[in-house]
Tab-separated table of C-alpha atoms and ligand atoms in Angstrom:
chain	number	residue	atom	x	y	z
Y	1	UNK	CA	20.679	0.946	39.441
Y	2	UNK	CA	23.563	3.733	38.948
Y	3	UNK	CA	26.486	2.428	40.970
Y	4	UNK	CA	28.001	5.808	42.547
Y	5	UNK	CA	31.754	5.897	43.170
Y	6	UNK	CA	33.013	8.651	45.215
Y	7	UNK	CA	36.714	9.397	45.364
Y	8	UNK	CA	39.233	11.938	46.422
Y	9	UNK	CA	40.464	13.902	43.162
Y	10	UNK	CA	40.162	13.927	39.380
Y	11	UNK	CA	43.569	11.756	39.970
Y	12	UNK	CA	41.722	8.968	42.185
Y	13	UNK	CA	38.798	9.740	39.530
Y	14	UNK	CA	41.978	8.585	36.274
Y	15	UNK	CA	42.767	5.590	38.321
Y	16	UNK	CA	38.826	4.215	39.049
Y	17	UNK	CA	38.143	5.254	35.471
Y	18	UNK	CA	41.304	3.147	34.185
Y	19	UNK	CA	40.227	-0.030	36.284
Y	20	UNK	CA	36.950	0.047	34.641
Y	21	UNK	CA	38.172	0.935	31.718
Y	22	UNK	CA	40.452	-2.338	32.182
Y	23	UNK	CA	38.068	-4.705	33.290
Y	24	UNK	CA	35.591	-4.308	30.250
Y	25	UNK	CA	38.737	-5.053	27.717
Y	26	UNK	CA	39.260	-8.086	30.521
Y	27	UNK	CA	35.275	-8.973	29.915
Y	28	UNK	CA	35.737	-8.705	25.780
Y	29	UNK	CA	34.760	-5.169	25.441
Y	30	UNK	CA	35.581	-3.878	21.775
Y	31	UNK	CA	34.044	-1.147	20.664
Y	32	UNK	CA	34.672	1.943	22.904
Y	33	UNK	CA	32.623	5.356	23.000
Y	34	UNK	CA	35.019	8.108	23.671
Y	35	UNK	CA	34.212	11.460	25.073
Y	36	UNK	CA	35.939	15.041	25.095
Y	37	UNK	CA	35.973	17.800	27.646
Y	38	UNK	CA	38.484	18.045	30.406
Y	39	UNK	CA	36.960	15.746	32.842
Y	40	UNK	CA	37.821	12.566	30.992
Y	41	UNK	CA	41.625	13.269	30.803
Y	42	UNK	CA	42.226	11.674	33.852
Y	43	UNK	CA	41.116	8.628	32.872
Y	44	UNK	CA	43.009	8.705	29.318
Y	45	UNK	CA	46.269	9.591	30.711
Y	46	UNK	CA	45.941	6.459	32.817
Y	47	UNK	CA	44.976	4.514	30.083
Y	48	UNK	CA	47.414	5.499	27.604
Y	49	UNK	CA	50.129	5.105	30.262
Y	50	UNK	CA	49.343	1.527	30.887
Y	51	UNK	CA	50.691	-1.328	28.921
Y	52	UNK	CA	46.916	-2.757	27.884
Y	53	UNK	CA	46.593	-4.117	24.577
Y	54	UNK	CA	43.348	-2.586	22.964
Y	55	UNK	CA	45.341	-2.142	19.795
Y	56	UNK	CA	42.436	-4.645	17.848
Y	57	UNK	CA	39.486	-2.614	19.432
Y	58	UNK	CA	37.926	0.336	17.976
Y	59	UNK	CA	36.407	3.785	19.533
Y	60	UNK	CA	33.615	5.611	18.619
Y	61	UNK	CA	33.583	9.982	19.333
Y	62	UNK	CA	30.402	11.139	20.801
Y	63	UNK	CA	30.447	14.182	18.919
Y	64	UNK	CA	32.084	16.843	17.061
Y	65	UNK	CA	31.543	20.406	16.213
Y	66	UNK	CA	30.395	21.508	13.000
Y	67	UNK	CA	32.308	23.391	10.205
Y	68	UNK	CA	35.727	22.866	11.881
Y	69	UNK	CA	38.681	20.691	9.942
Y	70	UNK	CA	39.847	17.627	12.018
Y	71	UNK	CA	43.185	19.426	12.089
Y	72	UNK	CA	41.517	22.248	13.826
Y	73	UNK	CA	42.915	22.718	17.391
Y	74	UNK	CA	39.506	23.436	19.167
Y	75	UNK	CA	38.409	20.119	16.872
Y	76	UNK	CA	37.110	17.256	18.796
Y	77	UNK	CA	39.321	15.526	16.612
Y	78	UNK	CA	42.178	17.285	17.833
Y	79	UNK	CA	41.768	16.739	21.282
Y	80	UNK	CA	41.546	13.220	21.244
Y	81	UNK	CA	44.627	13.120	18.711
Y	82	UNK	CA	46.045	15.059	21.738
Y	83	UNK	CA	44.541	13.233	24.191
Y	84	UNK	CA	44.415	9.578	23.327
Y	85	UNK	CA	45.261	8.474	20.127
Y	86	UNK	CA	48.635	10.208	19.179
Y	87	UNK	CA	49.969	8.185	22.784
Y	88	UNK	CA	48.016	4.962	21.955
Y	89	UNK	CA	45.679	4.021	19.048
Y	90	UNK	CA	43.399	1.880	18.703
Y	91	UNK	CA	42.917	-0.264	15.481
Y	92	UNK	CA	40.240	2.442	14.257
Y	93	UNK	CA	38.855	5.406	15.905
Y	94	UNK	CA	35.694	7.081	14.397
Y	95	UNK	CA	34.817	11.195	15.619
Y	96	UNK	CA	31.865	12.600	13.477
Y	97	UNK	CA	32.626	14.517	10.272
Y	98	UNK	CA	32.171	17.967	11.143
Y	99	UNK	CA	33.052	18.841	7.646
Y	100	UNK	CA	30.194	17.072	6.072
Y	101	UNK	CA	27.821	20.077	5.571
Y	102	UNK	CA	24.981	17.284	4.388
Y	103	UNK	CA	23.407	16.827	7.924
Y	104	UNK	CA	21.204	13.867	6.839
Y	105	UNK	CA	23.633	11.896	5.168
Y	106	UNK	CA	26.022	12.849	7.882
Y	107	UNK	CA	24.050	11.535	10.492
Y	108	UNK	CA	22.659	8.405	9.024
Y	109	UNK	CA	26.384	7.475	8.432
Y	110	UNK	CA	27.276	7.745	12.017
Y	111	UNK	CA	24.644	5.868	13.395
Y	112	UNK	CA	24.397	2.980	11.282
Y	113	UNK	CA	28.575	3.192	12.085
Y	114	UNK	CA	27.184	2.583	15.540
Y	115	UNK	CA	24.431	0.046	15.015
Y	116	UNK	CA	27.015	-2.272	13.183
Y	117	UNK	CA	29.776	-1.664	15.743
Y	118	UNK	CA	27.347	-1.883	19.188
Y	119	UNK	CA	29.368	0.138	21.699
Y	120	UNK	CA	30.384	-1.865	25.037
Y	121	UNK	CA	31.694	0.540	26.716
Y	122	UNK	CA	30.801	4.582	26.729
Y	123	UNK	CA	32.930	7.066	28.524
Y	124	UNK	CA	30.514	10.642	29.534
Y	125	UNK	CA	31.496	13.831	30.626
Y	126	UNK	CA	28.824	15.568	32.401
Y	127	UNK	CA	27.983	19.241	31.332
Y	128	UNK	CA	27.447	21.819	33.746
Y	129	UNK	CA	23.195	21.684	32.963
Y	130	UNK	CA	23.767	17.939	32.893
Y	131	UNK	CA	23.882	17.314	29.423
Y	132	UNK	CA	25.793	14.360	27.954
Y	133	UNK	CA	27.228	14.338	24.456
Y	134	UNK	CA	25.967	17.889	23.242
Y	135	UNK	CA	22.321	16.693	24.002
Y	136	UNK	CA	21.087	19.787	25.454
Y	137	UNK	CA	18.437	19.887	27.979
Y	138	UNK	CA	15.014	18.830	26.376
Y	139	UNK	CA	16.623	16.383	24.013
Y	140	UNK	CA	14.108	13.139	23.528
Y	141	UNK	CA	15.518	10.196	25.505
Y	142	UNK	CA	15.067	8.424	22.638
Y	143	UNK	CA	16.558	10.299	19.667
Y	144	UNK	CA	19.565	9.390	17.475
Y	145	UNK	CA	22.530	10.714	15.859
Y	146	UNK	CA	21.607	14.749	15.098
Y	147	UNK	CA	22.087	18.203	14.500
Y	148	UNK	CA	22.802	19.981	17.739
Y	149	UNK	CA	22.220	24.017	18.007
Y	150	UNK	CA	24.258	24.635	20.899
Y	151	UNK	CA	23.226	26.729	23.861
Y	152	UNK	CA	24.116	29.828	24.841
Y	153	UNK	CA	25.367	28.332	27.854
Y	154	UNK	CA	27.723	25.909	26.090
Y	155	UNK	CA	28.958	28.207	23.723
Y	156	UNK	CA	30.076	30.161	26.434
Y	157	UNK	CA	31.328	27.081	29.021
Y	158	UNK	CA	33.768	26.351	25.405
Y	159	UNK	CA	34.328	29.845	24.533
Y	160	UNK	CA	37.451	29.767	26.380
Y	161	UNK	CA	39.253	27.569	24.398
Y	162	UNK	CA	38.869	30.278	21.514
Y	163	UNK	CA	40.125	33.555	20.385
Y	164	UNK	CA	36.442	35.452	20.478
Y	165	UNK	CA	33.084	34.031	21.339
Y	166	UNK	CA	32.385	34.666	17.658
Y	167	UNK	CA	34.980	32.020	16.426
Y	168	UNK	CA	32.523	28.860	18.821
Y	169	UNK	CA	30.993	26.992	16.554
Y	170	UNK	CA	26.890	27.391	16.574
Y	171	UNK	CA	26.080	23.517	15.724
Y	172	UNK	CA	27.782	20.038	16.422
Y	173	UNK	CA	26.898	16.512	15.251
Y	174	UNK	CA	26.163	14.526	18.100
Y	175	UNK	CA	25.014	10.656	19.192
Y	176	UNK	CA	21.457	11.044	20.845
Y	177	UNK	CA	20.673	10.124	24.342
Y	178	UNK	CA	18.833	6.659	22.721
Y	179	UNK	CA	21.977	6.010	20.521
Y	180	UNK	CA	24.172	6.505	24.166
Y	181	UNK	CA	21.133	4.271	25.750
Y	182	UNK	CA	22.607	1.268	23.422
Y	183	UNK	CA	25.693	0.794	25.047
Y	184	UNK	CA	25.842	-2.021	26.788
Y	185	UNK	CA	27.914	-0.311	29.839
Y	186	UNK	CA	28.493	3.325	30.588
Y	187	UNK	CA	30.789	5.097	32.664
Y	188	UNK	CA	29.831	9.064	33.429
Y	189	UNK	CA	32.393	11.489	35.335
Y	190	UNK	CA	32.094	14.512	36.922
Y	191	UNK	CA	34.518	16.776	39.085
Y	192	UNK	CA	34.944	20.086	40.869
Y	193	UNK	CA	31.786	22.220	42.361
Y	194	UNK	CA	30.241	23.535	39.331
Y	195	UNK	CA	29.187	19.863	38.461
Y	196	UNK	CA	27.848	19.437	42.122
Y	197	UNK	CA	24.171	20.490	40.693
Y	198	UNK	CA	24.156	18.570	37.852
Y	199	UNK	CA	25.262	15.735	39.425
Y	200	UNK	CA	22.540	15.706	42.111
Y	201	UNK	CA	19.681	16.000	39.457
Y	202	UNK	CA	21.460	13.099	37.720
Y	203	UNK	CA	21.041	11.164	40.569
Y	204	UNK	CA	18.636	11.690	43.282
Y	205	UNK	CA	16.054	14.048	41.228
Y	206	UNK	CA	13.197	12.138	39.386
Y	207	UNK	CA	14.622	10.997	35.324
Y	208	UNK	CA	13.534	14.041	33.247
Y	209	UNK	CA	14.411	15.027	29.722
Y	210	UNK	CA	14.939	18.762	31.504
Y	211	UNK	CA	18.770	17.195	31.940
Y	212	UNK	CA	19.462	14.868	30.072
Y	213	UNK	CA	22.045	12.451	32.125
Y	214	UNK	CA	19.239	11.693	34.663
Y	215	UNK	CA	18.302	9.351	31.495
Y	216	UNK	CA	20.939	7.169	32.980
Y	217	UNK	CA	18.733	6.151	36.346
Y	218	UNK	CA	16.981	4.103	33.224
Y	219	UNK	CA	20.454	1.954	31.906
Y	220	UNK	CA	20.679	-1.378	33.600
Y	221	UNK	CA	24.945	-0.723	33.955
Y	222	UNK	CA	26.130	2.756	34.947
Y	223	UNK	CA	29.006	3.891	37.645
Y	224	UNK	CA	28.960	7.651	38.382
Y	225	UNK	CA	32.466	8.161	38.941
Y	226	UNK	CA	32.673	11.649	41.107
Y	227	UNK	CA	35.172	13.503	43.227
Y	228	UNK	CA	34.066	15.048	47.002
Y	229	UNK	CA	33.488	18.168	45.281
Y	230	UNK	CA	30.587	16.967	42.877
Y	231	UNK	CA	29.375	14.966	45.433
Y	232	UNK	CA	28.641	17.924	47.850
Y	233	UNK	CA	25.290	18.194	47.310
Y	234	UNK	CA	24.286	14.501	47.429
Y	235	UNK	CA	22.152	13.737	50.205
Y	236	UNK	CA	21.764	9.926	50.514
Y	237	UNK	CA	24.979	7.858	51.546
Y	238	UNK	CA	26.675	5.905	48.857
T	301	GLP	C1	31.251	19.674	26.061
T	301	GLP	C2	31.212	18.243	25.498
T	301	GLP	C3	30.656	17.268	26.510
T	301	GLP	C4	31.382	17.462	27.835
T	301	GLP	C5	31.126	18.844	28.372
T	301	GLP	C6	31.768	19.094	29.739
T	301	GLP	O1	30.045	20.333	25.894
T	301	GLP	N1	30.443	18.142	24.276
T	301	GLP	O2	30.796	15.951	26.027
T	301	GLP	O3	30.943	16.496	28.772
T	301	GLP	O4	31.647	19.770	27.428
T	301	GLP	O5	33.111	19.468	29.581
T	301	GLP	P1	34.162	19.430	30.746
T	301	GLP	O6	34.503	17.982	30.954
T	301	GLP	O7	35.340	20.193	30.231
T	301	GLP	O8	33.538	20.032	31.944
């Protein structure tokens, strides 16, 4: 059963993310998976504002682009330098090696990484065609770390963030949706209208591979953590 929580903003959204956030490290949770994106920021700001102590815990990235430096400023490892880690580490924080160019060896590392650190608790960011990670639609539920080709589509959602289109990276290491599946709790946020689809097909439209977050109606400890705006096109009360 997804637990839905609907609140006001993306600043209710950082304050409902931090309380969950809070009550796993409460409940022993010590291995974290960490997401990028702007929706999550919210929630880190909270976090890394607070005075919890999760300096003995580790995180795990979902993903990272390929071919780009950690010290890269579109980097995944960048942004959650940025974003997280430069305000408050944690004891060890893991983001795939986008530098690696040996894809097997590459992704074997980062999900054995995984099987010998089990993740408790995943922070998701919800892409605008619902996929999760950079699992693109038609992703097997069950695969593992991989090789992503990005879409079109997500090449040009992140385009923004660089000088040409040309300069987006065309592949990304990322967890697959059965390596996400492990965690033993999972927290997935979504704002603003252009999420309003996605989210609805997460939700109330039968699980399909087609988009991949509606894998989640399968995990036995989800909360959906949306504003009004991605909520709009909900139809059942919550
Ligand atoms: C990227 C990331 C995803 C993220 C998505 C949505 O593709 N790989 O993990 O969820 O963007 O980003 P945003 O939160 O900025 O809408």
């Amino acid at each position: 059963m997804m637990k839905v929580k609907i609140v006001a903003d993306p600043t209710a959204g950082g304050k409902a993310g931090y309380e969950l956030f809070a009550a796993a490290l409460e409940n022993n949770a010590r291995v974290f998976g960490l997401a990028t994106g702007s929706t999550p920021i919210s929630t880190y700001d909270e976090i890394t504002a607070s005075n919890l102590d999760f300096s003995k815990c580790i995180s795990i990235n979902l993903d990272e682009y390929v071919s780009l430096a950690p010290t890269h400023p579109q980097s995944y490892h960048a942004f959650m330098q940025e974003h997280f880690f430069d305000k408050k580490p944690f004891s060890k924080s893991y983001v795939p090696d986008g530098l690696n160019p040996d894809e097997q060896e590459e992704t074997a590392r980062y999900e054995k990484l995984i099987a010998e650190n089990p993740i408790d608790f995943q922070i998701l960011g919800l892409g605008r065609n619902g996929h999760i990670g950079f699992n693109e639609p038609g992703t097997p539920f069950d695969s593992i770390t991989h090789r992503v080709e990005l879409t079109q589509s997500t090449i040009d959602a992140n385009a923004r963030f660089f000088d040409n289109e040309k300069d987006v990276p065309r592949y990304a290491y990322s967890m697959g949706i059965g390596t996400i599946m492990k965690s033993k709790e999972i927290l997935i946020e979504a704002y603003g209208e252009n999420k309003a689809d996605a989210v609805k097909k997460m939700i109330e439209e039968p699980s399909t591979e087609q988009v991949p977050a509606s894998v989640l109606q399968q995990h036995s400890n989800v909360t959906v953590l949306i504003d009004q705006a991605a909520a709009s096109k909900l139809t059942k009360k919550y």
